[in-house]
Amino acid sequence: MADWKHTALLVIDMQHDFIDVAGPMLVNGGKAIVPNVIKAVQIARQRGIQVVWVVREHDPLGRDVELFRRHLYPAGKVGPTVKGERGAELVDGLVIEQGDYKLVKTRFSAFFATHLDSFLKGSGIDSLVVTGVQTPNCIRQTVFDGVALDYKSVTVILDATAAATPDIHAANILDMKNIGVATPSLQEWSELDALSSGYQ
């Protein structure tokens, strides 16, 4: 029987402000992958994989956001993914359940200035599966950091991640493939046995 107890599924930035058509940080390809992200979470739960919800939540005044984005948080206006606002909530169909883990980040990488690595290593996790948005920013930086931190296996589900355009998505997937990251489709990943070598 497959053993997935050393694997974590990272669901990155699947929040209203990134996915909704009227969202201030809309990722054009984001809405199309919602069903596949939901399915990936379902498969992870069935396999006993640790689900980690990685989200941006910012101070209302934008004091913890990157310098180049601080103009989006003027006084009297609600900026993107402000803690407690609807824009920072997960999109419909994605729900944090008991046993899941929520990690708040304020930069592209889920590892930067967070305790994600210590949480994962402390939980016996040595393999990562990544879903969410968007491929050239938060997905890519998290994946590259995961590789740099010597996670045994890093996988990006091809059709459960997205970027502004298919070309941008494909170019970044290729870069990640070239550093040894597996890039299966959701269907391929759903059929993958934990003890097999996976897809490259």
Tab-separated table of C-alpha atoms in Angstrom:
chain	number	residue	atom	x	y	z
A	1	MET	CA	0.000	0.000	0.000
A	2	ALA	CA	1.241	3.481	-0.872
A	3	ASP	CA	2.659	5.564	1.982
A	4	TRP	CA	2.177	9.319	1.602
A	5	LYS	CA	2.832	10.328	5.212
A	6	HIS	CA	6.070	12.126	4.284
A	7	THR	CA	4.388	14.304	1.634
A	8	ALA	CA	2.706	17.710	1.963
A	9	LEU	CA	0.372	19.369	-0.527
A	10	LEU	CA	0.925	23.143	-0.667
A	11	VAL	CA	-2.100	25.112	-1.896
A	12	ILE	CA	-0.782	28.577	-2.676
A	13	ASP	CA	-2.728	31.865	-2.864
A	14	MET	CA	-6.095	30.442	-3.932
A	15	GLN	CA	-7.786	33.552	-2.525
A	16	HIS	CA	-10.534	35.785	-3.883
A	17	ASP	CA	-8.246	38.708	-4.705
A	18	PHE	CA	-6.159	36.469	-6.975
A	19	ILE	CA	-8.932	34.353	-8.500
A	20	ASP	CA	-12.105	36.457	-8.786
A	21	VAL	CA	-12.609	38.257	-12.083
A	22	ALA	CA	-12.916	41.572	-10.223
A	23	GLY	CA	-10.002	40.795	-7.916
A	24	PRO	CA	-7.330	43.506	-7.694
A	25	MET	CA	-4.546	40.924	-8.141
A	26	LEU	CA	-6.326	38.737	-10.711
A	27	VAL	CA	-4.311	35.892	-12.212
A	28	ASN	CA	-6.049	35.271	-15.529
A	29	GLY	CA	-5.535	31.515	-15.491
A	30	GLY	CA	-6.540	31.111	-11.861
A	31	LYS	CA	-10.282	30.534	-12.096
A	32	ALA	CA	-9.868	27.691	-14.596
A	33	ILE	CA	-7.755	25.618	-12.203
A	34	VAL	CA	-10.092	25.849	-9.193
A	35	PRO	CA	-11.778	22.469	-9.930
A	36	ASN	CA	-8.391	20.757	-10.235
A	37	VAL	CA	-7.107	22.301	-7.021
A	38	ILE	CA	-10.262	21.099	-5.251
A	39	LYS	CA	-9.663	17.616	-6.668
A	40	ALA	CA	-5.979	17.657	-5.659
A	41	VAL	CA	-7.000	18.487	-2.081
A	42	GLN	CA	-9.534	15.648	-2.113
A	43	ILE	CA	-6.900	13.191	-3.342
A	44	ALA	CA	-4.429	14.436	-0.734
A	45	ARG	CA	-6.953	13.880	2.046
A	46	GLN	CA	-7.698	10.371	0.789
A	47	ARG	CA	-3.986	9.566	0.794
A	48	GLY	CA	-3.346	11.031	4.234
A	49	ILE	CA	-1.137	13.780	2.780
A	50	GLN	CA	-0.642	16.854	4.971
A	51	VAL	CA	-2.528	19.772	3.390
A	52	VAL	CA	-0.882	23.176	3.875
A	53	TRP	CA	-2.828	26.289	2.925
A	54	VAL	CA	-0.361	29.030	2.015
A	55	VAL	CA	-2.011	32.447	1.911
A	56	ARG	CA	-1.127	36.110	1.769
A	57	GLU	CA	-2.602	38.203	4.557
A	58	HIS	CA	-1.450	41.780	4.857
A	59	ASP	CA	-1.645	44.602	7.347
A	60	PRO	CA	-4.405	47.095	6.380
A	61	LEU	CA	-1.781	49.820	5.919
A	62	GLY	CA	0.457	47.598	3.792
A	63	ARG	CA	3.378	47.866	6.202
A	64	ASP	CA	4.353	44.230	5.636
A	65	VAL	CA	3.984	44.188	1.841
A	66	GLU	CA	6.792	44.499	-0.725
A	67	LEU	CA	7.913	48.076	-1.353
A	68	PHE	CA	6.812	47.973	-4.980
A	69	ARG	CA	3.215	47.209	-3.900
A	70	ARG	CA	2.774	49.644	-1.034
A	71	HIS	CA	0.996	52.174	-3.242
A	72	LEU	CA	-1.927	49.687	-3.340
A	73	TYR	CA	-2.645	50.363	0.357
A	74	PRO	CA	-3.510	54.082	0.601
A	75	ALA	CA	-5.282	55.392	3.690
A	76	GLY	CA	-9.010	54.752	3.542
A	77	LYS	CA	-8.808	52.027	0.898
A	78	VAL	CA	-8.793	48.244	1.404
A	79	GLY	CA	-5.703	46.840	-0.312
A	80	PRO	CA	-5.219	43.318	-1.679
A	81	THR	CA	-5.477	40.314	0.660
A	82	VAL	CA	-5.868	42.348	3.829
A	83	LYS	CA	-6.309	40.123	6.872
A	84	GLY	CA	-9.982	39.753	7.770
A	85	GLU	CA	-11.293	40.978	4.413
A	86	ARG	CA	-13.111	38.824	1.848
A	87	GLY	CA	-10.280	39.193	-0.651
A	88	ALA	CA	-7.968	37.240	1.642
A	89	GLU	CA	-10.395	34.333	2.037
A	90	LEU	CA	-10.087	31.082	0.102
A	91	VAL	CA	-12.294	30.797	-2.982
A	92	ASP	CA	-15.480	28.762	-2.849
A	93	GLY	CA	-14.897	25.020	-2.724
A	94	LEU	CA	-11.624	25.244	-0.801
A	95	VAL	CA	-12.049	24.732	2.925
A	96	ILE	CA	-9.526	24.365	5.727
A	97	GLU	CA	-10.351	21.240	7.698
A	98	GLN	CA	-9.173	19.835	11.003
A	99	GLY	CA	-5.623	18.550	10.668
A	100	ASP	CA	-4.765	20.969	7.855
A	101	TYR	CA	-2.168	23.674	8.408
A	102	LYS	CA	-2.497	27.350	7.450
A	103	LEU	CA	0.629	29.359	6.766
A	104	VAL	CA	0.593	33.120	6.220
A	105	LYS	CA	3.285	34.627	4.018
A	106	THR	CA	3.992	38.202	2.969
A	107	ARG	CA	6.394	37.528	0.107
A	108	PHE	CA	6.473	35.306	-2.996
A	109	SER	CA	8.104	32.255	-1.415
A	110	ALA	CA	6.216	30.309	1.222
A	111	PHE	CA	9.592	29.679	2.866
A	112	PHE	CA	10.785	33.291	3.092
A	113	ALA	CA	10.602	34.663	6.663
A	114	THR	CA	8.138	31.931	7.706
A	115	HIS	CA	8.387	28.768	9.783
A	116	LEU	CA	7.220	26.494	6.927
A	117	ASP	CA	10.485	24.554	6.709
A	118	SER	CA	10.614	23.842	10.445
A	119	PHE	CA	6.949	22.818	10.471
A	120	LEU	CA	7.434	20.422	7.550
A	121	LYS	CA	10.679	18.930	8.784
A	122	GLY	CA	9.226	18.607	12.293
A	123	SER	CA	6.277	16.716	10.802
A	124	GLY	CA	8.549	14.300	8.964
A	125	ILE	CA	7.766	15.791	5.565
A	126	ASP	CA	10.449	15.390	2.899
A	127	SER	CA	8.372	15.667	-0.294
A	128	LEU	CA	6.271	18.552	-1.631
A	129	VAL	CA	3.392	18.753	-4.093
A	130	VAL	CA	2.532	22.294	-5.179
A	131	THR	CA	-0.721	23.762	-6.524
A	132	GLY	CA	-2.114	27.285	-6.874
A	133	VAL	CA	-1.062	30.624	-8.349
A	134	GLN	CA	0.852	32.059	-9.843
A	135	THR	CA	3.530	30.080	-11.652
A	136	PRO	CA	6.252	32.737	-12.213
A	137	ASN	CA	5.984	34.252	-8.744
A	138	CYS	CA	4.827	32.368	-5.654
A	139	ILE	CA	4.864	28.905	-7.217
A	140	ARG	CA	8.315	29.286	-8.735
A	141	GLN	CA	9.964	30.904	-5.720
A	142	THR	CA	8.485	28.354	-3.318
A	143	VAL	CA	9.583	25.489	-5.562
A	144	PHE	CA	13.119	26.808	-6.008
A	145	ASP	CA	13.424	27.281	-2.245
A	146	GLY	CA	12.105	23.760	-1.672
A	147	VAL	CA	14.792	22.398	-3.971
A	148	ALA	CA	17.458	24.546	-2.279
A	149	LEU	CA	16.333	23.231	1.107
A	150	ASP	CA	16.895	19.659	-0.125
A	151	TYR	CA	13.369	18.319	-0.106
A	152	LYS	CA	13.685	14.841	-1.544
A	153	SER	CA	10.931	15.303	-4.089
A	154	VAL	CA	9.246	18.468	-5.368
A	155	THR	CA	6.243	18.165	-7.673
A	156	VAL	CA	4.216	20.872	-9.414
A	157	ILE	CA	0.847	19.710	-10.721
A	158	LEU	CA	0.774	21.070	-14.250
A	159	ASP	CA	-2.948	21.744	-14.528
A	160	ALA	CA	-3.520	22.742	-10.897
A	161	THR	CA	-1.182	25.743	-11.185
A	162	ALA	CA	-1.601	28.792	-13.407
A	163	ALA	CA	-0.185	32.096	-14.599
A	164	ALA	CA	-1.438	35.157	-16.478
A	165	THR	CA	-1.002	33.370	-19.822
A	166	PRO	CA	-0.384	29.764	-20.948
A	167	ASP	CA	2.991	30.783	-22.406
A	168	ILE	CA	4.216	32.238	-19.113
A	169	HIS	CA	3.003	29.111	-17.320
A	170	ALA	CA	4.765	26.778	-19.784
A	171	ALA	CA	8.050	28.699	-19.672
A	172	ASN	CA	8.198	28.568	-15.891
A	173	ILE	CA	7.182	24.902	-15.779
A	174	LEU	CA	10.097	24.174	-18.129
A	175	ASP	CA	12.517	26.029	-15.858
A	176	MET	CA	11.332	24.001	-12.884
A	177	LYS	CA	11.529	20.751	-14.819
A	178	ASN	CA	15.130	21.604	-15.635
A	179	ILE	CA	16.062	21.596	-11.937
A	180	GLY	CA	14.544	18.175	-11.344
A	181	VAL	CA	10.980	19.103	-10.391
A	182	ALA	CA	8.284	16.619	-11.416
A	183	THR	CA	5.422	18.161	-13.431
A	184	PRO	CA	2.623	15.615	-13.831
A	185	SER	CA	-0.918	16.432	-14.801
A	186	LEU	CA	-3.537	15.990	-12.085
A	187	GLN	CA	-4.629	12.751	-13.749
A	188	GLU	CA	-1.075	11.417	-13.758
A	189	TRP	CA	-0.524	12.426	-10.143
A	190	SER	CA	-3.823	10.853	-9.080
A	191	GLU	CA	-2.633	7.544	-10.545
A	192	LEU	CA	0.858	7.767	-9.079
A	193	ASP	CA	1.911	5.353	-6.370
A	194	ALA	CA	3.900	7.016	-3.606
A	195	LEU	CA	6.629	4.398	-3.859
A	196	SER	CA	7.198	4.853	-7.597
A	197	SER	CA	9.733	7.262	-9.055
A	198	GLY	CA	7.161	9.748	-10.335
A	199	TYR	CA	7.065	11.848	-13.469
A	200	GLN	CA	9.783	14.105	-14.784
